[in-house]
Amino acid sequence: MARTGRPREFDRDKALDAALTLFWTQGYEPTSLNQLKACMGNISPASFYAAFGSKEALFREVVQRYVETYGQVMAPLWDETLAPRDAIEQTLRRSARMQTTRSHPTGCLIVLGASNCSPENEPVQTLLAAQRERSRKGFQDCVARAVADGELTDTPVIKTLPTLFATFLHGMACEARDGNRAKKLDEAITTLMQLWDSLTVSP
């Protein structure tokens, strides 16, 4: 007997969120087109390509969705109404909570999404590297503001702080993926921020 009724409509936003979860869990290269089509409701190849164009184009959309949602934990870095120290500390603590929350994949898509790719997928690695560089620049700007405000002195040690904070931020992705919880990361952030305090200029 023939089926009747309207076909189920393709929910593009829902499909994008499903792809985000899959890429976040597995990474770009291990995720196959068949897995992507399945997680989107077993859509046809024609529907996939009509909606997203290619796997790489889909991943680029996924990264943008991630930055606009989960990645908003980074927003304090660019909030100049916050003191530089507060901006950095809030960013790290919010990121620690986000990366260890069990309601979605642990870790960070920007760090873990394409850590190892074959040469033909270098544009994907470049995409994520640019996002990580943006975070480094955020830390650099915060430290520069602290120097300009007289909170920190422009010394060789102070110049290493942006790299130190960025290394810690990106390293949390591995810690979270390995099962470390927010409390443990929070304690480490407290220790890290004590280094900042030890370098501040006494009034």
PDB file of C-alpha atoms in Angstrom, residues 61-195:
ATOM      1  CA  GLU A  61      29.461  26.080   9.390  1.00  0.00           C
ATOM      2  CA  VAL A  62      29.810  23.847  12.435  1.00  0.00           C
ATOM      3  CA  VAL A  63      32.835  25.811  13.644  1.00  0.00           C
ATOM      4  CA  GLN A  64      30.926  29.071  13.255  1.00  0.00           C
ATOM      5  CA  ARG A  65      27.961  27.626  15.169  1.00  0.00           C
ATOM      6  CA  TYR A  66      30.326  26.436  17.913  1.00  0.00           C
ATOM      7  CA  VAL A  67      31.991  29.854  18.197  1.00  0.00           C
ATOM      8  CA  GLU A  68      28.602  31.572  18.419  1.00  0.00           C
ATOM      9  CA  THR A  69      27.297  29.205  21.113  1.00  0.00           C
ATOM     10  CA  TYR A  70      29.702  27.185  23.248  1.00  0.00           C
ATOM     11  CA  GLY A  71      32.578  29.451  22.265  1.00  0.00           C
ATOM     12  CA  GLN A  72      30.948  32.436  23.955  1.00  0.00           C
ATOM     13  CA  VAL A  73      32.767  31.382  27.113  1.00  0.00           C
ATOM     14  CA  MET A  74      35.654  33.300  25.542  1.00  0.00           C
ATOM     15  CA  ALA A  75      33.742  36.588  25.372  1.00  0.00           C
ATOM     16  CA  PRO A  76      35.262  38.127  28.539  1.00  0.00           C
ATOM     17  CA  LEU A  77      38.636  38.318  26.770  1.00  0.00           C
ATOM     18  CA  TRP A  78      37.301  41.092  24.549  1.00  0.00           C
ATOM     19  CA  ASP A  79      35.158  42.831  27.182  1.00  0.00           C
ATOM     20  CA  GLU A  80      37.059  46.010  27.975  1.00  0.00           C
ATOM     21  CA  THR A  81      34.648  46.871  30.776  1.00  0.00           C
ATOM     22  CA  LEU A  82      36.357  44.094  32.750  1.00  0.00           C
ATOM     23  CA  ALA A  83      39.739  44.508  34.393  1.00  0.00           C
ATOM     24  CA  PRO A  84      42.335  42.504  32.417  1.00  0.00           C
ATOM     25  CA  ARG A  85      42.887  40.019  35.235  1.00  0.00           C
ATOM     26  CA  ASP A  86      39.146  39.473  35.658  1.00  0.00           C
ATOM     27  CA  ALA A  87      38.696  39.014  31.914  1.00  0.00           C
ATOM     28  CA  ILE A  88      41.323  36.287  31.789  1.00  0.00           C
ATOM     29  CA  GLU A  89      40.142  34.520  34.931  1.00  0.00           C
ATOM     30  CA  GLN A  90      36.486  34.548  33.851  1.00  0.00           C
ATOM     31  CA  THR A  91      37.434  33.187  30.435  1.00  0.00           C
ATOM     32  CA  LEU A  92      39.438  30.315  31.883  1.00  0.00           C
ATOM     33  CA  ARG A  93      36.851  29.362  34.514  1.00  0.00           C
ATOM     34  CA  ARG A  94      33.941  29.535  32.072  1.00  0.00           C
ATOM     35  CA  SER A  95      35.877  27.471  29.561  1.00  0.00           C
ATOM     36  CA  ALA A  96      36.715  24.874  32.217  1.00  0.00           C
ATOM     37  CA  ARG A  97      33.033  24.489  33.085  1.00  0.00           C
ATOM     38  CA  MET A  98      31.947  24.308  29.456  1.00  0.00           C
ATOM     39  CA  GLN A  99      34.602  21.774  28.484  1.00  0.00           C
ATOM     40  CA  THR A 100      33.796  19.434  31.367  1.00  0.00           C
ATOM     41  CA  THR A 101      29.994  19.574  31.132  1.00  0.00           C
ATOM     42  CA  ARG A 102      28.599  16.121  30.394  1.00  0.00           C
ATOM     43  CA  SER A 103      25.547  17.328  28.440  1.00  0.00           C
ATOM     44  CA  HIS A 104      27.720  17.586  25.314  1.00  0.00           C
ATOM     45  CA  PRO A 105      31.099  16.192  24.217  1.00  0.00           C
ATOM     46  CA  THR A 106      33.934  17.122  26.554  1.00  0.00           C
ATOM     47  CA  GLY A 107      36.933  19.184  25.551  1.00  0.00           C
ATOM     48  CA  CYS A 108      37.041  21.868  22.890  1.00  0.00           C
ATOM     49  CA  LEU A 109      36.156  21.469  19.215  1.00  0.00           C
ATOM     50  CA  ILE A 110      38.618  24.213  18.257  1.00  0.00           C
ATOM     51  CA  VAL A 111      41.493  22.248  19.810  1.00  0.00           C
ATOM     52  CA  LEU A 112      40.440  18.646  19.200  1.00  0.00           C
ATOM     53  CA  GLY A 113      38.483  18.927  15.959  1.00  0.00           C
ATOM     54  CA  ALA A 114      41.386  18.565  13.533  1.00  0.00           C
ATOM     55  CA  SER A 115      44.580  17.929  15.453  1.00  0.00           C
ATOM     56  CA  ASN A 116      45.759  15.304  12.945  1.00  0.00           C
ATOM     57  CA  CYS A 117      44.744  15.567   9.305  1.00  0.00           C
ATOM     58  CA  SER A 118      46.138  14.423   5.989  1.00  0.00           C
ATOM     59  CA  PRO A 119      47.603  17.097   3.671  1.00  0.00           C
ATOM     60  CA  GLU A 120      44.431  17.439   1.622  1.00  0.00           C
ATOM     61  CA  ASN A 121      42.588  18.573   4.746  1.00  0.00           C
ATOM     62  CA  GLU A 122      45.110  21.240   5.696  1.00  0.00           C
ATOM     63  CA  PRO A 123      42.510  24.019   5.146  1.00  0.00           C
ATOM     64  CA  VAL A 124      40.515  22.548   8.040  1.00  0.00           C
ATOM     65  CA  GLN A 125      43.541  22.650  10.323  1.00  0.00           C
ATOM     66  CA  THR A 126      44.226  26.217   9.200  1.00  0.00           C
ATOM     67  CA  LEU A 127      40.647  27.177  10.053  1.00  0.00           C
ATOM     68  CA  LEU A 128      40.975  25.965  13.634  1.00  0.00           C
ATOM     69  CA  ALA A 129      44.487  27.365  14.003  1.00  0.00           C
ATOM     70  CA  ALA A 130      43.094  30.797  13.126  1.00  0.00           C
ATOM     71  CA  GLN A 131      40.519  30.479  15.897  1.00  0.00           C
ATOM     72  CA  ARG A 132      43.219  29.507  18.390  1.00  0.00           C
ATOM     73  CA  GLU A 133      45.319  32.458  17.271  1.00  0.00           C
ATOM     74  CA  ARG A 134      42.352  34.718  17.947  1.00  0.00           C
ATOM     75  CA  SER A 135      42.339  33.453  21.542  1.00  0.00           C
ATOM     76  CA  ARG A 136      46.065  34.135  21.863  1.00  0.00           C
ATOM     77  CA  LYS A 137      45.482  37.651  20.602  1.00  0.00           C
ATOM     78  CA  GLY A 138      42.772  38.092  23.236  1.00  0.00           C
ATOM     79  CA  PHE A 139      45.226  37.191  25.989  1.00  0.00           C
ATOM     80  CA  GLN A 140      47.834  39.495  24.452  1.00  0.00           C
ATOM     81  CA  ASP A 141      45.369  42.373  24.462  1.00  0.00           C
ATOM     82  CA  CYS A 142      44.474  41.781  28.110  1.00  0.00           C
ATOM     83  CA  VAL A 143      48.118  41.760  29.173  1.00  0.00           C
ATOM     84  CA  ALA A 144      48.794  44.866  27.087  1.00  0.00           C
ATOM     85  CA  ARG A 145      45.896  46.649  28.822  1.00  0.00           C
ATOM     86  CA  ALA A 146      47.284  45.663  32.208  1.00  0.00           C
ATOM     87  CA  VAL A 147      50.685  47.087  31.256  1.00  0.00           C
ATOM     88  CA  ALA A 148      49.099  50.281  29.941  1.00  0.00           C
ATOM     89  CA  ASP A 149      47.094  50.635  33.167  1.00  0.00           C
ATOM     90  CA  GLY A 150      50.228  50.203  35.278  1.00  0.00           C
ATOM     91  CA  GLU A 151      49.079  46.922  36.814  1.00  0.00           C
ATOM     92  CA  LEU A 152      51.946  45.010  35.193  1.00  0.00           C
ATOM     93  CA  THR A 153      55.404  46.135  34.120  1.00  0.00           C
ATOM     94  CA  ASP A 154      56.542  45.480  30.557  1.00  0.00           C
ATOM     95  CA  THR A 155      59.302  42.924  31.239  1.00  0.00           C
ATOM     96  CA  PRO A 156      60.448  39.742  29.456  1.00  0.00           C
ATOM     97  CA  VAL A 157      58.515  37.650  31.998  1.00  0.00           C
ATOM     98  CA  ILE A 158      55.300  39.598  31.405  1.00  0.00           C
ATOM     99  CA  LYS A 159      55.686  39.064  27.661  1.00  0.00           C
ATOM    100  CA  THR A 160      55.380  35.307  28.230  1.00  0.00           C
ATOM    101  CA  LEU A 161      51.988  35.552  29.953  1.00  0.00           C
ATOM    102  CA  PRO A 162      49.806  35.419  26.798  1.00  0.00           C
ATOM    103  CA  THR A 163      51.534  32.209  25.700  1.00  0.00           C
ATOM    104  CA  LEU A 164      51.188  30.779  29.199  1.00  0.00           C
ATOM    105  CA  PHE A 165      47.445  31.477  29.367  1.00  0.00           C
ATOM    106  CA  ALA A 166      46.810  30.246  25.820  1.00  0.00           C
ATOM    107  CA  THR A 167      48.753  27.053  26.507  1.00  0.00           C
ATOM    108  CA  PHE A 168      46.690  26.444  29.640  1.00  0.00           C
ATOM    109  CA  LEU A 169      43.412  27.175  27.823  1.00  0.00           C
ATOM    110  CA  HIS A 170      44.143  24.831  24.952  1.00  0.00           C
ATOM    111  CA  GLY A 171      45.575  22.174  27.253  1.00  0.00           C
ATOM    112  CA  MET A 172      42.305  22.054  29.196  1.00  0.00           C
ATOM    113  CA  ALA A 173      40.752  20.347  26.169  1.00  0.00           C
ATOM    114  CA  CYS A 174      42.932  17.282  26.717  1.00  0.00           C
ATOM    115  CA  GLU A 175      42.371  17.342  30.477  1.00  0.00           C
ATOM    116  CA  ALA A 176      38.600  17.524  30.007  1.00  0.00           C
ATOM    117  CA  ARG A 177      38.580  14.777  27.363  1.00  0.00           C
ATOM    118  CA  ASP A 178      40.610  12.588  29.737  1.00  0.00           C
ATOM    119  CA  GLY A 179      37.921  12.952  32.389  1.00  0.00           C
ATOM    120  CA  ASN A 180      39.146  15.727  34.661  1.00  0.00           C
ATOM    121  CA  ARG A 181      36.297  17.692  36.218  1.00  0.00           C
ATOM    122  CA  ALA A 182      35.742  21.424  36.527  1.00  0.00           C
ATOM    123  CA  LYS A 183      36.711  21.478  40.208  1.00  0.00           C
ATOM    124  CA  LYS A 184      40.199  20.205  39.485  1.00  0.00           C
ATOM    125  CA  LEU A 185      40.668  22.652  36.628  1.00  0.00           C
ATOM    126  CA  ASP A 186      39.319  25.494  38.755  1.00  0.00           C
ATOM    127  CA  GLU A 187      41.942  24.755  41.394  1.00  0.00           C
ATOM    128  CA  ALA A 188      44.657  24.904  38.747  1.00  0.00           C
ATOM    129  CA  ILE A 189      43.279  28.224  37.475  1.00  0.00           C
ATOM    130  CA  THR A 190      43.483  29.623  41.006  1.00  0.00           C
ATOM    131  CA  THR A 191      47.171  28.708  41.106  1.00  0.00           C
ATOM    132  CA  LEU A 192      47.744  30.184  37.662  1.00  0.00           C
ATOM    133  CA  MET A 193      46.135  33.491  38.594  1.00  0.00           C
ATOM    134  CA  GLN A 194      48.342  33.656  41.702  1.00  0.00           C
ATOM    135  CA  LEU A 195      51.253  33.983  39.292  1.00  0.00           C
TER     136      LEU A 195
END
